[in-house]
Short mmCIF file of N, CA and C in Angstrom, two decimals:
data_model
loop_
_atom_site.label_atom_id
_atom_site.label_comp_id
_atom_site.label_asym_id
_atom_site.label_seq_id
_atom_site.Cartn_x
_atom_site.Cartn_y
_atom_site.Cartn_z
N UNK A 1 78.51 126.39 63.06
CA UNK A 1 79.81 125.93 62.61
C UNK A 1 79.61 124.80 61.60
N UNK A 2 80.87 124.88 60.25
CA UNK A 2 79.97 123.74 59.44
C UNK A 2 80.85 122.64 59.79
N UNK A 3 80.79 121.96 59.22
CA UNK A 3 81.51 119.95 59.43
C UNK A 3 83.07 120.14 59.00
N UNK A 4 82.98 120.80 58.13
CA UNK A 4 84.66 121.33 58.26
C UNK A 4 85.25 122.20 59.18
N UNK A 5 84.57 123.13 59.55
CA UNK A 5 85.17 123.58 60.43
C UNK A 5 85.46 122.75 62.07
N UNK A 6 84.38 121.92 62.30
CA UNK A 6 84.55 120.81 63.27
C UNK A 6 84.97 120.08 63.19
N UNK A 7 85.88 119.48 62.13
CA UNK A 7 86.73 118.63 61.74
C UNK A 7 88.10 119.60 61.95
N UNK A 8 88.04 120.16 61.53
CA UNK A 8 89.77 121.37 61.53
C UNK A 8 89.83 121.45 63.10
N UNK A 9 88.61 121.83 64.30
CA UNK A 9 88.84 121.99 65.43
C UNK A 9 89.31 120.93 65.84
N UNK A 10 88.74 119.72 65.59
CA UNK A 10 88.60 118.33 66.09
C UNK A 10 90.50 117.37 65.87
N UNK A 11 90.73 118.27 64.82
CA UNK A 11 92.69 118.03 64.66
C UNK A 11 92.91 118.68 65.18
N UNK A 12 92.68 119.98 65.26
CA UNK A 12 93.72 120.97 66.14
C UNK A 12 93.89 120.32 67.47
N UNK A 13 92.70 119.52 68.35
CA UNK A 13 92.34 119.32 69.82
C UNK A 13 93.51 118.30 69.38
N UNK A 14 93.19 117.04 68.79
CA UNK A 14 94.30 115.67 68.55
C UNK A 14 95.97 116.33 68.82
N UNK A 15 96.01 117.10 67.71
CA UNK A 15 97.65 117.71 67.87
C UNK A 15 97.86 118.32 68.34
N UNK A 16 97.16 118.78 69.56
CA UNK A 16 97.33 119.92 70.85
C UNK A 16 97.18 118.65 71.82
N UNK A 17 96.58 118.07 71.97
CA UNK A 17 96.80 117.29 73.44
C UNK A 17 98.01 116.08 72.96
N UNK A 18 97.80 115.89 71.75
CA UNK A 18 98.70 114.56 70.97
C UNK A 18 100.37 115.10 71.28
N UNK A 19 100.47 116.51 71.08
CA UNK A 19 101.86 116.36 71.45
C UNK A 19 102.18 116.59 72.81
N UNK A 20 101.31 117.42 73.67
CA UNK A 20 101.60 117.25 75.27
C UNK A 20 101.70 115.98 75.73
N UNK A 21 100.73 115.42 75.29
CA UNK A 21 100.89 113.46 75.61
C UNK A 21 102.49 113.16 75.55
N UNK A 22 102.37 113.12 74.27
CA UNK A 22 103.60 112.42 73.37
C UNK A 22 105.00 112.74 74.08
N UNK A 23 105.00 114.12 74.10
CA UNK A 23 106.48 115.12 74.44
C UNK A 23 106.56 115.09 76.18
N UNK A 24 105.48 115.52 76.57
CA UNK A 24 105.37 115.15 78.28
C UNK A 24 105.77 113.92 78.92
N UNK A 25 105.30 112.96 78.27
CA UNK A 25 105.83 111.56 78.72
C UNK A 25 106.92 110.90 77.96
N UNK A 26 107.35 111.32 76.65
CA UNK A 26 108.76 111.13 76.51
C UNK A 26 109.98 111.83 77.02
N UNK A 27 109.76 113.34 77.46
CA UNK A 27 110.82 113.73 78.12
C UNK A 27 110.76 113.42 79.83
N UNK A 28 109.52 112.89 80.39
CA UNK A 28 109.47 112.03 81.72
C UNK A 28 110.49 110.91 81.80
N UNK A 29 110.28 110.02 80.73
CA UNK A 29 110.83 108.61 80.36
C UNK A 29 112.41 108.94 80.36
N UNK A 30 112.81 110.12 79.42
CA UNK A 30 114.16 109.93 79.25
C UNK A 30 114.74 110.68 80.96
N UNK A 31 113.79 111.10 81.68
CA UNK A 31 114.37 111.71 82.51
C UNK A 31 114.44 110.88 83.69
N UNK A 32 113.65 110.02 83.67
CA UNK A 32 113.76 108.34 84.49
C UNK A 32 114.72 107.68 84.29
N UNK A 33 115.12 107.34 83.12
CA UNK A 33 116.17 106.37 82.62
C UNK A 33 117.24 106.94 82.45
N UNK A 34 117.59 108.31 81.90
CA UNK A 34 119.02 108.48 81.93
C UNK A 34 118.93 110.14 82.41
N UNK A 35 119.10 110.46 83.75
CA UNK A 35 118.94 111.82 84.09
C UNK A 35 120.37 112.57 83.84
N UNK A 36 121.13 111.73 84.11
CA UNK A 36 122.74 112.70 84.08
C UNK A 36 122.28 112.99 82.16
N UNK A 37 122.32 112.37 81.01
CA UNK A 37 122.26 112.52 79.92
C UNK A 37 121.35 113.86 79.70
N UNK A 38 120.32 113.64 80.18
CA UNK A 38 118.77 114.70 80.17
C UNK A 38 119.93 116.21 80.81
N UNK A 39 120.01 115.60 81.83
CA UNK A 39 120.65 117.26 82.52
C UNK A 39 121.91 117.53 81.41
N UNK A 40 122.44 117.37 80.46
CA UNK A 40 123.60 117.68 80.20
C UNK A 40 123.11 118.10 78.64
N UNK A 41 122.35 117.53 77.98
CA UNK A 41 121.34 117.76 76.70
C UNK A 41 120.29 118.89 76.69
N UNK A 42 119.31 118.89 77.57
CA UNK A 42 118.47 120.24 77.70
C UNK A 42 119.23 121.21 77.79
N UNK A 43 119.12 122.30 77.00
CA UNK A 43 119.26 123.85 76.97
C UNK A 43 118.82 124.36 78.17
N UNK A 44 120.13 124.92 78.78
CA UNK A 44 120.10 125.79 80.55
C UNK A 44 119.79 124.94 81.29
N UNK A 45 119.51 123.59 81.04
CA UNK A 45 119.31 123.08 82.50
C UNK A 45 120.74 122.72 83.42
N UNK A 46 122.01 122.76 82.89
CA UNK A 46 123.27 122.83 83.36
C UNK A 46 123.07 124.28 84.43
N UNK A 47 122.34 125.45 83.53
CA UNK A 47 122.76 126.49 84.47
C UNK A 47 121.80 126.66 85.77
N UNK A 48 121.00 125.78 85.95
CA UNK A 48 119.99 125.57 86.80
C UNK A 48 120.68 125.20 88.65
N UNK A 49 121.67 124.75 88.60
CA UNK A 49 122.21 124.16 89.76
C UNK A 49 123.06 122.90 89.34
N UNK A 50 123.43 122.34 90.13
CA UNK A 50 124.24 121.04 90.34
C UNK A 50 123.40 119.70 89.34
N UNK A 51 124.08 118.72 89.38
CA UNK A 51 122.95 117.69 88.72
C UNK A 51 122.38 116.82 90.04
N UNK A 52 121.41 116.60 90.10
CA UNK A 52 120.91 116.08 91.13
C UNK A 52 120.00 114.84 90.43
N UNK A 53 119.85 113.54 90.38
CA UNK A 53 119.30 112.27 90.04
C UNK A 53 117.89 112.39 90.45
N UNK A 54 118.05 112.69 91.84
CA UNK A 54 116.84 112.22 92.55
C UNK A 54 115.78 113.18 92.05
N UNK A 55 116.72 114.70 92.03
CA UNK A 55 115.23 115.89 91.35
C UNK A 55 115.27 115.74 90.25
N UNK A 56 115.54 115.30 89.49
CA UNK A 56 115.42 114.88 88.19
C UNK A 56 114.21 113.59 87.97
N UNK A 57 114.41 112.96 88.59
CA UNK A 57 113.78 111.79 88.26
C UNK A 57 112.74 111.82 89.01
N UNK A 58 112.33 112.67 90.56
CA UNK A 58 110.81 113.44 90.87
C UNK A 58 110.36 113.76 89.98
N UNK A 59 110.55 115.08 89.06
CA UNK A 59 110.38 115.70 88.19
C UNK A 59 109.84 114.48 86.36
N UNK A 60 111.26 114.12 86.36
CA UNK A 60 110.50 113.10 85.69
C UNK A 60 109.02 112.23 85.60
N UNK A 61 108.79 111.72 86.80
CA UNK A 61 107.54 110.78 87.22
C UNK A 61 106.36 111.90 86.74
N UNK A 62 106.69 113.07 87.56
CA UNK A 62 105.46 113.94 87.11
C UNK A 62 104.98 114.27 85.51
N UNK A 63 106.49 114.30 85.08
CA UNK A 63 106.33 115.13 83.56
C UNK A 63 105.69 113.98 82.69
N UNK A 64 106.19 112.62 83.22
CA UNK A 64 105.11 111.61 82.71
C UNK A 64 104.21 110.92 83.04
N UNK A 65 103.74 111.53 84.40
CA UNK A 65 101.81 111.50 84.50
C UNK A 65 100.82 112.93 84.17
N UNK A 66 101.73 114.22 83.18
CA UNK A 66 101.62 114.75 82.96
C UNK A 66 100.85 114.18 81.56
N UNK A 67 101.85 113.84 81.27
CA UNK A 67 101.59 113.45 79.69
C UNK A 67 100.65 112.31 79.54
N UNK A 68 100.65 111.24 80.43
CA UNK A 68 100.18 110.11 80.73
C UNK A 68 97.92 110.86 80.56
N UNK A 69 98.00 111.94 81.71
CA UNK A 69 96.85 112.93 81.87
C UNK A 69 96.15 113.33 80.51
N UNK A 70 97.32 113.68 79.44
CA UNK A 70 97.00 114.21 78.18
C UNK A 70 96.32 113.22 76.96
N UNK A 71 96.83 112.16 77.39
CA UNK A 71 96.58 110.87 76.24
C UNK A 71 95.10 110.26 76.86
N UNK A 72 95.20 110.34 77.93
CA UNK A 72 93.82 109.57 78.67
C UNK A 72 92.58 110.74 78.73
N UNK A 73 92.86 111.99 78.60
CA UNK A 73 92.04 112.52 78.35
C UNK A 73 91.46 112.52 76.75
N UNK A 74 92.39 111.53 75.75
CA UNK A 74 91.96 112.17 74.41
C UNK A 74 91.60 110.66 74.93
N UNK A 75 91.28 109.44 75.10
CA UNK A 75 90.85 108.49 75.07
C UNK A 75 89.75 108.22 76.24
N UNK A 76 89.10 109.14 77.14
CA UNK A 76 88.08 108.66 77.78
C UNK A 76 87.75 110.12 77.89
N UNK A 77 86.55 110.85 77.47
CA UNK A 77 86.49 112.10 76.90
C UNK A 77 85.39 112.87 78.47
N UNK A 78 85.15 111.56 79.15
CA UNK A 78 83.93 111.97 80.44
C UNK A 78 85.12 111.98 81.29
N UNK A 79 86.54 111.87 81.47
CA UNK A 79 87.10 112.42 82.42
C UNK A 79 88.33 113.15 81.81
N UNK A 80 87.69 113.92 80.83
CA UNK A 80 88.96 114.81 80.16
C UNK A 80 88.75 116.65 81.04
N UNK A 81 88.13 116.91 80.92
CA UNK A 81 88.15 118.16 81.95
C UNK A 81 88.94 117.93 83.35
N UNK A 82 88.93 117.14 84.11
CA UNK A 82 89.67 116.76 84.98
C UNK A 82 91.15 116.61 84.95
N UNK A 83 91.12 115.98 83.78
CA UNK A 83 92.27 115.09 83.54
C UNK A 83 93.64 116.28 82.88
N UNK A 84 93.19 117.36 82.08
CA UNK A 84 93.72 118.05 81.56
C UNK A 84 93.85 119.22 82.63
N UNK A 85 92.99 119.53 83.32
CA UNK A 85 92.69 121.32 84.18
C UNK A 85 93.53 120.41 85.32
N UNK A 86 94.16 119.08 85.70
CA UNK A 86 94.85 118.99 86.59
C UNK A 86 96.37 119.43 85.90
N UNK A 87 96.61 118.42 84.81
CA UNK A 87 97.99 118.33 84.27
C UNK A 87 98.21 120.33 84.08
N UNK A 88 97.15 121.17 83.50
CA UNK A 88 97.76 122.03 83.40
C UNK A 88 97.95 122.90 84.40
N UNK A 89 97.15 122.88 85.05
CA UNK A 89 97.13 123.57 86.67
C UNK A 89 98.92 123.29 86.77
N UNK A 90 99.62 122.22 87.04
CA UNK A 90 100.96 122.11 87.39
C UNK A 90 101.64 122.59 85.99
N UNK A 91 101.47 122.60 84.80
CA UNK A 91 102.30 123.48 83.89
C UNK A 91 102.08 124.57 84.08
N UNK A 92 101.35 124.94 84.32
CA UNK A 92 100.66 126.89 84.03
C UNK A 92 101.57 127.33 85.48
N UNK A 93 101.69 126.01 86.66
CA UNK A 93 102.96 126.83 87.33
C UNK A 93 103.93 126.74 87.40
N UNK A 94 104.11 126.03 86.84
CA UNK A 94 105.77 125.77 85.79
C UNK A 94 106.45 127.09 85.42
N UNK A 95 105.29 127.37 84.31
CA UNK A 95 106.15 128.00 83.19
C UNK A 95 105.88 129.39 84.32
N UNK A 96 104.81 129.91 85.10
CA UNK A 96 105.00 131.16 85.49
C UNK A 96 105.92 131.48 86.52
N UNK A 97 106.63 129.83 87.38
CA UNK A 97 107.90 130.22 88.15
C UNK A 97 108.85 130.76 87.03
N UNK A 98 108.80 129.67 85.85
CA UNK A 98 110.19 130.46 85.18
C UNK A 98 110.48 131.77 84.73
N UNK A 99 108.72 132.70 84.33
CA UNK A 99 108.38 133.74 84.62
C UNK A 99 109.15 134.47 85.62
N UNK A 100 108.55 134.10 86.64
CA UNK A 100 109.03 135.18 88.24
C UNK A 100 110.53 135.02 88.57
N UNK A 101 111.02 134.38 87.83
CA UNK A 101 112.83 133.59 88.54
C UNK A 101 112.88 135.28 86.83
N UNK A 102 112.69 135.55 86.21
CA UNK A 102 112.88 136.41 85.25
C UNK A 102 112.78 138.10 85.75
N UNK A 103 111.24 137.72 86.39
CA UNK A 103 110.86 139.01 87.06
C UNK A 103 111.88 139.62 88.09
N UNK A 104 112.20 138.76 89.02
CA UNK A 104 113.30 138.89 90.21
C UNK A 104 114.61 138.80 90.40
N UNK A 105 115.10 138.53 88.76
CA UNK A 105 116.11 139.05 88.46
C UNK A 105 117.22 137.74 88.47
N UNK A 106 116.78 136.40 88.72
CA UNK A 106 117.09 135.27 89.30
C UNK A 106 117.60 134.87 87.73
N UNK A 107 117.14 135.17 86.54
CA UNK A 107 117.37 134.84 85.29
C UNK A 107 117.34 136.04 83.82
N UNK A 108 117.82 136.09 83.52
CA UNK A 108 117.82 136.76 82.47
C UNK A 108 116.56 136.61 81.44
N UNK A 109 116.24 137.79 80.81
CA UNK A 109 114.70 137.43 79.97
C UNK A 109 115.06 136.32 78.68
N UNK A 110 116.18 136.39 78.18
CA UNK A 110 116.93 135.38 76.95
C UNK A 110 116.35 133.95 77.25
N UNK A 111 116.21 133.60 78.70
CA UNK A 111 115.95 132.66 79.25
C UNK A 111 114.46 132.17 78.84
N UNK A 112 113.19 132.75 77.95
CA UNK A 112 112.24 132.73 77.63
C UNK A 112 111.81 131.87 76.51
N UNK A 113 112.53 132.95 75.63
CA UNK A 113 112.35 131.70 73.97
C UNK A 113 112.84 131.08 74.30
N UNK A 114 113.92 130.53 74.94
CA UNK A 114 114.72 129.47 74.83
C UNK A 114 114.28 128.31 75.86
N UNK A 115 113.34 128.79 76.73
CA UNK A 115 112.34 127.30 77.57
C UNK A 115 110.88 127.19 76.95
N UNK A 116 110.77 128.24 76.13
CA UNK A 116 109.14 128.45 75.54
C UNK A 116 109.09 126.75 75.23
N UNK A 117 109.35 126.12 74.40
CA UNK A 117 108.87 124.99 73.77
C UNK A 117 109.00 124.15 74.69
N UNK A 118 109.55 123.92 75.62
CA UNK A 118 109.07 122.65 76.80
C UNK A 118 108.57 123.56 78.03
N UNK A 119 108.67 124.61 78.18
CA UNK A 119 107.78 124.85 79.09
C UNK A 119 106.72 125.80 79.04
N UNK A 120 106.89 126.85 78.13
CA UNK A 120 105.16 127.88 78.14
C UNK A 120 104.39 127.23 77.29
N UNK A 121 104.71 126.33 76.21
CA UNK A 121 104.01 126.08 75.03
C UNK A 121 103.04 124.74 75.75
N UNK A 122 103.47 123.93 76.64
CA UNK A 122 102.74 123.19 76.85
C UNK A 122 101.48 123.34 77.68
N UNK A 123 102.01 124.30 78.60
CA UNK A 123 101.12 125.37 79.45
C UNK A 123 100.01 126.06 78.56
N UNK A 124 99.94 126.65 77.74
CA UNK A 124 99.12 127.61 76.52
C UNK A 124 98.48 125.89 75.88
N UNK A 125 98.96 124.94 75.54
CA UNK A 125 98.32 124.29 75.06
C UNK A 125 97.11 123.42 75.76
N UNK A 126 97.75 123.44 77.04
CA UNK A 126 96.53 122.58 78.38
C UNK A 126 95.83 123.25 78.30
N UNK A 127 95.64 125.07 78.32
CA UNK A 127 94.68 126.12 78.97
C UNK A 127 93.83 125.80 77.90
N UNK A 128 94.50 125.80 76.46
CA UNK A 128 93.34 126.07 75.14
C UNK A 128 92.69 125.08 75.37
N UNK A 129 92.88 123.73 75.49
CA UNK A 129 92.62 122.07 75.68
C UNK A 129 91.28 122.60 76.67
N UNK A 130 91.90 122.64 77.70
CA UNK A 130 91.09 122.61 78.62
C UNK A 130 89.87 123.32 78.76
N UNK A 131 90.08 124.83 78.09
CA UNK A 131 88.64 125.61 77.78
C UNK A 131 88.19 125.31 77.19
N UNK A 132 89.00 124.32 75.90
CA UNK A 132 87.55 123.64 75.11
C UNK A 132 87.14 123.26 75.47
N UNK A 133 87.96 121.93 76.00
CA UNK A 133 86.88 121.03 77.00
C UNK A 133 85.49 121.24 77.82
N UNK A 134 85.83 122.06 78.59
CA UNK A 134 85.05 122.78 79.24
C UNK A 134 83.80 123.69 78.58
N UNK A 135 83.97 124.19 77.22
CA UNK A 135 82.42 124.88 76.37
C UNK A 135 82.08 124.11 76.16
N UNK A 136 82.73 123.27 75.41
CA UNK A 136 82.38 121.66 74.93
C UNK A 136 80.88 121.37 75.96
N UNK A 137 81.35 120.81 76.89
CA UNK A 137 81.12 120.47 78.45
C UNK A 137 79.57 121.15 78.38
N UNK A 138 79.84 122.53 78.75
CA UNK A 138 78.71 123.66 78.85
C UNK A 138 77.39 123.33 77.84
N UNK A 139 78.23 123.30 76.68
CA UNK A 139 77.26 123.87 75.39
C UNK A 139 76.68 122.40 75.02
N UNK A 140 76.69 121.50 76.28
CA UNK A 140 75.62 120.38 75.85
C UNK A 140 76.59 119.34 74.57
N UNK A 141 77.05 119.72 73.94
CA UNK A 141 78.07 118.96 73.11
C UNK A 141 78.51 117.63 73.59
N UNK A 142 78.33 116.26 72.50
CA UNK A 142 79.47 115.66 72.38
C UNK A 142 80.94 115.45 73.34
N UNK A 143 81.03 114.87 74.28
CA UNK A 143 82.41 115.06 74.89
C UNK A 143 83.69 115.16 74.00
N UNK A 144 83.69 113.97 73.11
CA UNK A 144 84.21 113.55 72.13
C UNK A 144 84.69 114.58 71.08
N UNK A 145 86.15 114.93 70.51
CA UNK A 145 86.17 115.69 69.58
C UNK A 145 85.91 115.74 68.69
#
């Protein structure tokens, strides 16, 4: 691989974990501080059930030690396999409940594109993250991107 091409990988990794960071723990934050707002602003989350504070703001804490997971893995690179294969382990079952609530008839498939960007995209982005990490890891490499 030449130096450009490890430089092009080496952004892609930044703006693949940079926005799970970023987006994970800002939609945590707003979901801490103002949950009635969050529930009434997100797309379908009205059609989800009732508004509830308290699951909101569970949910919150996580979505921003989610993100919290993503930033500390791009800043201490000997506990980034960990740090990422945890955060996505809980997205990857995120997005495949919203999957099965589809499969079982619990939601309509429309319901897909329209959670893709806060919920499969972040999921697909931990897995890629994380298998790098992980050849990375293998192939004797640099932790570091």
């Amino acid at each position: 691989m030449t130096i450009d091409n490890n430089r092009a990988i080496a952004a892609a990794v930044v703006a693949m974990a940079g926005f799970n960071g970023v987006f994970l723990s800002a939609n945590g934050l707003f979901m801490l501080i103002d949950p009635l707002t969050w529930y009434e602003l997100v797309p379908g989350v009205t059609d989800t059930g009732f508004f509830n504070q308290h699951f909101i703001r569970d949910i919150g804490m996580i979505q921003l030690f989610l993100g919290v997971a993503f930033v500390l893995g791009m800043l201490v690179p000997e506990r980034r396999i960990g740090l990422w294969a945890a955060a996505t382990a809980w997205l990857s079952a995120h997005a495949l409940f919203h999957f099965w609530e589809v499969a079982v008839g619990i939601c309509s498939p429309s319901v897909l594109p329209r959670d893709f960007p806060a919920v499969t995209l972040p999921a697909i982005l931990g897995i890629v993250l994380t298998l790098w990490a992980i050849r990375r890891s293998r192939s004797g490499q640099p932790v570091a991107a």
